[in-house]
mmCIF file of C-alpha atoms and ligand atoms in Angstrom:
data_model
loop_
_atom_site.group_PDB
_atom_site.id
_atom_site.type_symbol
_atom_site.label_atom_id
_atom_site.label_comp_id
_atom_site.label_asym_id
_atom_site.label_seq_id
_atom_site.Cartn_x
_atom_site.Cartn_y
_atom_site.Cartn_z
ATOM 1 C CA UNK A 1 -0.015 -0.051 -0.105
ATOM 2 C CA UNK A 2 1.791 3.197 -1.226
ATOM 3 C CA UNK A 3 1.816 6.308 1.181
ATOM 4 C CA UNK A 4 1.185 4.298 4.200
ATOM 5 C CA UNK A 5 3.632 4.220 6.899
ATOM 6 C CA UNK A 6 3.035 1.346 9.273
ATOM 7 C CA UNK A 7 5.077 2.356 12.542
ATOM 8 C CA UNK A 8 6.292 -1.130 13.672
ATOM 9 C CA UNK A 9 8.544 0.204 16.668
ATOM 10 C CA UNK A 10 8.284 -2.334 19.449
ATOM 11 C CA UNK A 11 7.469 0.200 21.939
ATOM 12 C CA UNK A 12 4.422 1.240 19.732
ATOM 13 C CA UNK A 13 3.241 -2.140 19.155
ATOM 14 C CA UNK A 14 3.697 -3.123 22.988
ATOM 15 C CA UNK A 15 1.429 -0.029 24.076
ATOM 16 C CA UNK A 16 -1.193 -0.713 21.238
ATOM 17 C CA UNK A 17 -1.654 -4.236 22.530
ATOM 18 C CA UNK A 18 -2.111 -2.888 26.128
ATOM 19 C CA UNK A 19 -4.660 -0.689 24.773
ATOM 20 C CA UNK A 20 -6.597 -2.997 22.767
ATOM 21 C CA UNK A 21 -7.496 -5.179 25.971
ATOM 22 C CA UNK A 22 -10.902 -4.835 27.021
ATOM 23 C CA UNK A 23 -9.904 -4.578 30.809
ATOM 24 C CA UNK A 24 -7.609 -1.602 29.894
ATOM 25 C CA UNK A 25 -8.705 1.192 32.393
ATOM 26 C CA UNK A 26 -9.887 4.603 31.244
ATOM 27 C CA UNK A 27 -6.646 5.776 33.148
ATOM 28 C CA UNK A 28 -4.284 3.544 31.502
ATOM 29 C CA UNK A 29 -5.761 3.932 27.935
ATOM 30 C CA UNK A 30 -5.582 7.265 28.092
ATOM 31 C CA UNK A 31 -1.878 7.176 29.316
ATOM 32 C CA UNK A 32 -1.027 4.583 26.715
ATOM 33 C CA UNK A 33 -2.412 6.839 24.009
ATOM 34 C CA UNK A 34 -0.642 9.978 25.120
ATOM 35 C CA UNK A 35 2.760 7.918 25.045
ATOM 36 C CA UNK A 36 2.200 6.285 21.812
ATOM 37 C CA UNK A 37 1.186 9.552 20.232
ATOM 38 C CA UNK A 38 4.807 10.990 21.315
ATOM 39 C CA UNK A 39 6.227 8.040 19.722
ATOM 40 C CA UNK A 40 4.153 8.490 16.296
ATOM 41 C CA UNK A 41 5.102 12.106 16.674
ATOM 42 C CA UNK A 42 8.691 11.329 16.296
ATOM 43 C CA UNK A 43 8.002 9.146 12.938
ATOM 44 C CA UNK A 44 5.511 11.650 11.330
ATOM 45 C CA UNK A 45 7.952 14.992 11.994
ATOM 46 C CA UNK A 46 10.855 12.931 10.698
ATOM 47 C CA UNK A 47 11.205 15.064 7.480
ATOM 48 C CA UNK A 48 10.340 18.317 9.065
ATOM 49 C CA UNK A 49 12.448 21.122 8.147
ATOM 50 C CA UNK A 50 15.368 22.514 10.344
ATOM 51 C CA UNK A 51 17.151 25.651 10.150
ATOM 52 C CA UNK A 52 20.671 26.765 11.529
ATOM 53 C CA UNK A 53 20.784 29.083 14.345
ATOM 54 C CA UNK A 54 23.940 30.616 16.288
ATOM 55 C CA UNK A 55 24.044 29.517 19.825
ATOM 56 C CA UNK A 56 26.537 29.714 22.656
ATOM 57 C CA UNK A 57 27.419 26.639 24.771
ATOM 58 C CA UNK A 58 29.095 27.131 28.037
ATOM 59 C CA UNK A 59 32.215 26.319 26.183
ATOM 60 C CA UNK A 60 32.078 28.075 22.653
ATOM 61 C CA UNK A 61 29.653 29.378 20.003
ATOM 62 C CA UNK A 62 28.332 26.781 17.554
ATOM 63 C CA UNK A 63 25.847 26.550 14.647
ATOM 64 C CA UNK A 64 22.869 24.236 15.489
ATOM 65 C CA UNK A 65 19.551 23.132 14.197
ATOM 66 C CA UNK A 66 16.233 23.932 15.295
ATOM 67 C CA UNK A 67 12.462 23.278 14.008
ATOM 68 C CA UNK A 68 9.944 25.956 13.653
ATOM 69 C CA UNK A 69 7.423 24.564 15.494
ATOM 70 C CA UNK A 70 4.835 27.081 14.737
ATOM 71 C CA UNK A 71 4.750 26.124 11.122
ATOM 72 C CA UNK A 72 3.131 22.883 11.962
ATOM 73 C CA UNK A 73 -0.533 22.517 12.843
ATOM 74 C CA UNK A 74 -2.134 19.332 14.548
ATOM 75 C CA UNK A 75 -5.652 19.197 13.287
ATOM 76 C CA UNK A 76 -7.543 16.874 15.888
ATOM 77 C CA UNK A 77 -10.807 15.481 14.675
ATOM 78 C CA UNK A 78 -13.118 15.886 17.707
ATOM 79 C CA UNK A 79 -13.605 14.075 20.141
ATOM 80 C CA UNK A 80 -11.139 11.134 20.019
ATOM 81 C CA UNK A 81 -8.516 13.168 18.251
ATOM 82 C CA UNK A 82 -7.758 14.961 21.403
ATOM 83 C CA UNK A 83 -6.225 11.850 22.914
ATOM 84 C CA UNK A 84 -3.296 12.012 20.169
ATOM 85 C CA UNK A 85 -3.274 15.690 20.316
ATOM 86 C CA UNK A 86 -1.950 15.976 23.680
ATOM 87 C CA UNK A 87 0.854 13.400 23.295
ATOM 88 C CA UNK A 88 1.896 15.109 20.021
ATOM 89 C CA UNK A 89 1.855 18.740 21.632
ATOM 90 C CA UNK A 90 4.152 17.436 24.398
ATOM 91 C CA UNK A 91 6.462 16.827 21.774
ATOM 92 C CA UNK A 92 6.137 19.829 19.633
ATOM 93 C CA UNK A 93 4.884 22.287 22.090
ATOM 94 C CA UNK A 94 4.977 25.285 19.631
ATOM 95 C CA UNK A 95 2.796 23.859 17.087
ATOM 96 C CA UNK A 96 -0.574 25.431 16.521
ATOM 97 C CA UNK A 97 -3.697 23.529 16.611
ATOM 98 C CA UNK A 98 -6.996 23.323 14.742
ATOM 99 C CA UNK A 99 -10.208 21.421 15.451
ATOM 100 C CA UNK A 100 -12.757 19.922 13.369
ATOM 101 C CA UNK A 101 -15.984 18.521 14.859
ATOM 102 C CA UNK A 102 -17.608 15.565 12.820
ATOM 103 C CA UNK A 103 -19.758 13.024 13.939
ATOM 104 C CA UNK A 104 -20.716 9.944 12.126
ATOM 105 C CA UNK A 105 -24.293 9.668 11.361
ATOM 106 C CA UNK A 106 -25.200 6.217 12.900
ATOM 107 C CA UNK A 107 -27.377 5.443 9.934
ATOM 108 C CA UNK A 108 -25.404 6.252 6.877
ATOM 109 C CA UNK A 109 -22.110 6.366 8.754
ATOM 110 C CA UNK A 110 -21.339 9.766 6.733
ATOM 111 C CA UNK A 111 -19.374 12.496 8.359
ATOM 112 C CA UNK A 112 -21.289 15.605 9.465
ATOM 113 C CA UNK A 113 -19.695 18.583 10.141
ATOM 114 C CA UNK A 114 -20.493 20.822 13.506
ATOM 115 C CA UNK A 115 -17.286 22.748 14.125
ATOM 116 C CA UNK A 116 -14.355 23.874 12.246
ATOM 117 C CA UNK A 117 -11.635 26.338 13.738
ATOM 118 C CA UNK A 118 -8.022 26.794 12.260
ATOM 119 C CA UNK A 119 -5.068 28.849 12.850
ATOM 120 C CA UNK A 120 -4.688 32.075 10.403
ATOM 121 C CA UNK A 121 -2.456 31.543 7.245
ATOM 122 C CA UNK A 122 -2.795 27.941 6.676
ATOM 123 C CA UNK A 123 -1.323 28.347 3.254
ATOM 124 C CA UNK A 124 2.128 28.791 5.205
ATOM 125 C CA UNK A 125 1.656 25.609 7.293
ATOM 126 C CA UNK A 126 2.246 21.952 7.313
ATOM 127 C CA UNK A 127 -0.800 20.041 8.573
ATOM 128 C CA UNK A 128 -0.999 16.674 10.616
ATOM 129 C CA UNK A 129 -4.636 15.471 10.998
ATOM 130 C CA UNK A 130 -5.003 13.385 13.949
ATOM 131 C CA UNK A 131 -7.780 10.751 14.735
ATOM 132 C CA UNK A 132 -7.296 7.448 16.568
ATOM 133 C CA UNK A 133 -9.436 5.505 14.452
ATOM 134 C CA UNK A 134 -9.150 5.437 10.250
ATOM 135 C CA UNK A 135 -12.521 3.109 9.857
ATOM 136 C CA UNK A 136 -14.687 4.089 6.853
ATOM 137 C CA UNK A 137 -12.555 6.852 6.046
ATOM 138 C CA UNK A 138 -15.565 9.211 5.981
ATOM 139 C CA UNK A 139 -14.358 11.537 8.672
ATOM 140 C CA UNK A 140 -10.758 11.784 7.534
ATOM 141 C CA UNK A 141 -11.694 12.351 3.632
ATOM 142 C CA UNK A 142 -14.344 15.214 4.859
ATOM 143 C CA UNK A 143 -11.652 16.768 7.033
ATOM 144 C CA UNK A 144 -9.074 16.873 4.475
ATOM 145 C CA UNK A 145 -11.476 17.966 2.026
ATOM 146 C CA UNK A 146 -12.117 21.011 4.306
ATOM 147 C CA UNK A 147 -8.444 21.498 4.906
ATOM 148 C CA UNK A 148 -7.429 21.580 1.278
ATOM 149 C CA UNK A 149 -9.864 24.537 0.830
ATOM 150 C CA UNK A 150 -7.312 26.491 3.127
ATOM 151 C CA UNK A 151 -4.520 25.295 0.831
ATOM 152 C CA UNK A 152 -1.919 24.428 3.606
ATOM 153 C CA UNK A 153 1.548 23.435 2.171
ATOM 154 C CA UNK A 154 1.157 19.631 3.183
ATOM 155 C CA UNK A 155 -1.309 17.391 4.888
ATOM 156 C CA UNK A 156 -0.476 13.990 6.621
ATOM 157 C CA UNK A 157 -2.865 11.856 8.602
ATOM 158 C CA UNK A 158 -2.158 10.059 11.836
ATOM 159 C CA UNK A 159 -4.000 7.232 13.323
ATOM 160 C CA UNK A 160 -3.518 4.676 15.750
ATOM 161 C CA UNK A 161 -5.323 1.818 13.802
ATOM 162 C CA UNK A 162 -7.060 1.467 10.394
ATOM 163 C CA UNK A 163 -8.189 -1.204 8.006
ATOM 164 C CA UNK A 164 -7.928 -1.993 4.370
ATOM 165 C CA UNK A 165 -11.482 -0.180 3.581
ATOM 166 C CA UNK A 166 -10.277 2.985 5.661
ATOM 167 C CA UNK A 167 -6.969 3.160 3.685
ATOM 168 C CA UNK A 168 -8.649 2.446 0.553
ATOM 169 C CA UNK A 169 -11.120 5.046 0.894
ATOM 170 C CA UNK A 170 -8.795 7.867 2.059
ATOM 171 C CA UNK A 171 -6.177 6.907 -0.477
ATOM 172 C CA UNK A 172 -8.717 7.055 -3.439
ATOM 173 C CA UNK A 173 -10.128 10.645 -2.458
ATOM 174 C CA UNK A 174 -6.755 12.042 -1.362
ATOM 175 C CA UNK A 175 -3.798 10.153 -2.814
ATOM 176 C CA UNK A 176 -1.408 12.894 -2.036
ATOM 177 C CA UNK A 177 -2.017 12.311 1.711
ATOM 178 C CA UNK A 178 0.307 9.982 3.503
ATOM 179 C CA UNK A 179 -1.117 7.896 6.429
ATOM 180 C CA UNK A 180 0.857 6.973 9.358
ATOM 181 C CA UNK A 181 -0.726 4.143 11.441
ATOM 182 C CA UNK A 182 0.473 1.663 14.420
ATOM 183 C CA UNK A 183 -1.776 -1.070 12.732
ATOM 184 C CA UNK A 184 -3.522 -2.231 9.806
ATOM 185 C CA UNK A 185 -6.375 -4.481 11.086
ATOM 186 C CA UNK A 186 -8.440 -7.133 9.306
ATOM 187 C CA UNK A 187 -11.507 -5.255 8.512
ATOM 188 C CA UNK A 188 -14.664 -3.235 9.323
ATOM 189 C CA UNK A 189 -17.988 -4.931 10.690
ATOM 190 C CA UNK A 190 -21.314 -3.558 9.715
ATOM 191 C CA UNK A 191 -21.309 -0.870 12.403
ATOM 192 C CA UNK A 192 -18.095 0.821 10.721
ATOM 193 C CA UNK A 193 -16.116 -0.540 13.799
ATOM 194 C CA UNK A 194 -12.711 -2.051 13.136
ATOM 195 C CA UNK A 195 -12.171 -5.642 13.841
ATOM 196 C CA UNK A 196 -10.190 -6.769 15.882
ATOM 197 C CA UNK A 197 -9.533 -2.975 16.639
ATOM 198 C CA UNK A 198 -9.757 -1.865 20.362
ATOM 199 C CA UNK A 199 -13.557 -0.518 20.324
ATOM 200 C CA UNK A 200 -14.830 2.920 20.492
ATOM 201 C CA UNK A 201 -11.710 5.122 20.964
ATOM 202 C CA UNK A 202 -13.620 8.117 22.097
ATOM 203 C CA UNK A 203 -15.625 6.200 24.858
ATOM 204 C CA UNK A 204 -12.390 4.311 26.080
ATOM 205 C CA UNK A 205 -10.480 7.589 26.261
ATOM 206 C CA UNK A 206 -13.127 9.438 28.261
ATOM 207 C CA UNK A 207 -14.797 6.764 29.871
ATOM 208 C CA UNK A 208 -18.176 7.383 28.772
ATOM 209 C CA UNK A 209 -19.456 3.734 28.240
HETATM 210 N N1 URA B 1 -14.161 4.661 15.590
HETATM 211 C C1 URA B 1 -13.804 3.941 16.602
HETATM 212 O O1 URA B 1 -13.816 4.482 17.872
HETATM 213 N N2 URA B 1 -13.688 2.610 16.905
HETATM 214 C C2 URA B 1 -13.766 1.852 15.629
HETATM 215 O O2 URA B 1 -13.457 0.670 15.615
HETATM 216 C C3 URA B 1 -14.193 2.622 14.306
HETATM 217 C C4 URA B 1 -14.247 4.172 14.225
#
């Protein structure tokens, strides 16, 4: 599958396994998601531009590299995206943040937008969209459709888990958007849940079920 980055690092896989377990508490699920997001941030920002600045160590002057975190926008798809957002922000604290509120119509499984708030000057920024589950792909496609209207420099999509159906849908609609994921599971069920998956990510993060 082109343009899909499967993050197979042992730490990522280990934490994901713990999160999948049905007995994982809300507290540990949230903590693990946070840690996983930090590790995934490492992968997804690998090609970020760096610039040279002059600094002084206690011993001498040197030229050293820094990133411009402000050029990066993490766009969280509400509400489950917040779980990944926190971890990513702890690694790139200078990043800007956008939110897209989308809910899945339970009958049609299509995405309905109820909120959209982005930083200014999006054409100058690289966007990383975060949502733990890329399932039908409908929310991801709707989010990327809307973001492209603002003309950002680039868009990447980060999820914890996906399935062949979700990848196919997003790649068909937006072949230019790379997908970063910790696992590609077997399939979707009739309700749009990923199997074997980890259940409803939002409910598990917020303890709402
Ligand atoms: N959203 C979830 O939270 N879980 C799934 O399995 C699919 C979509």
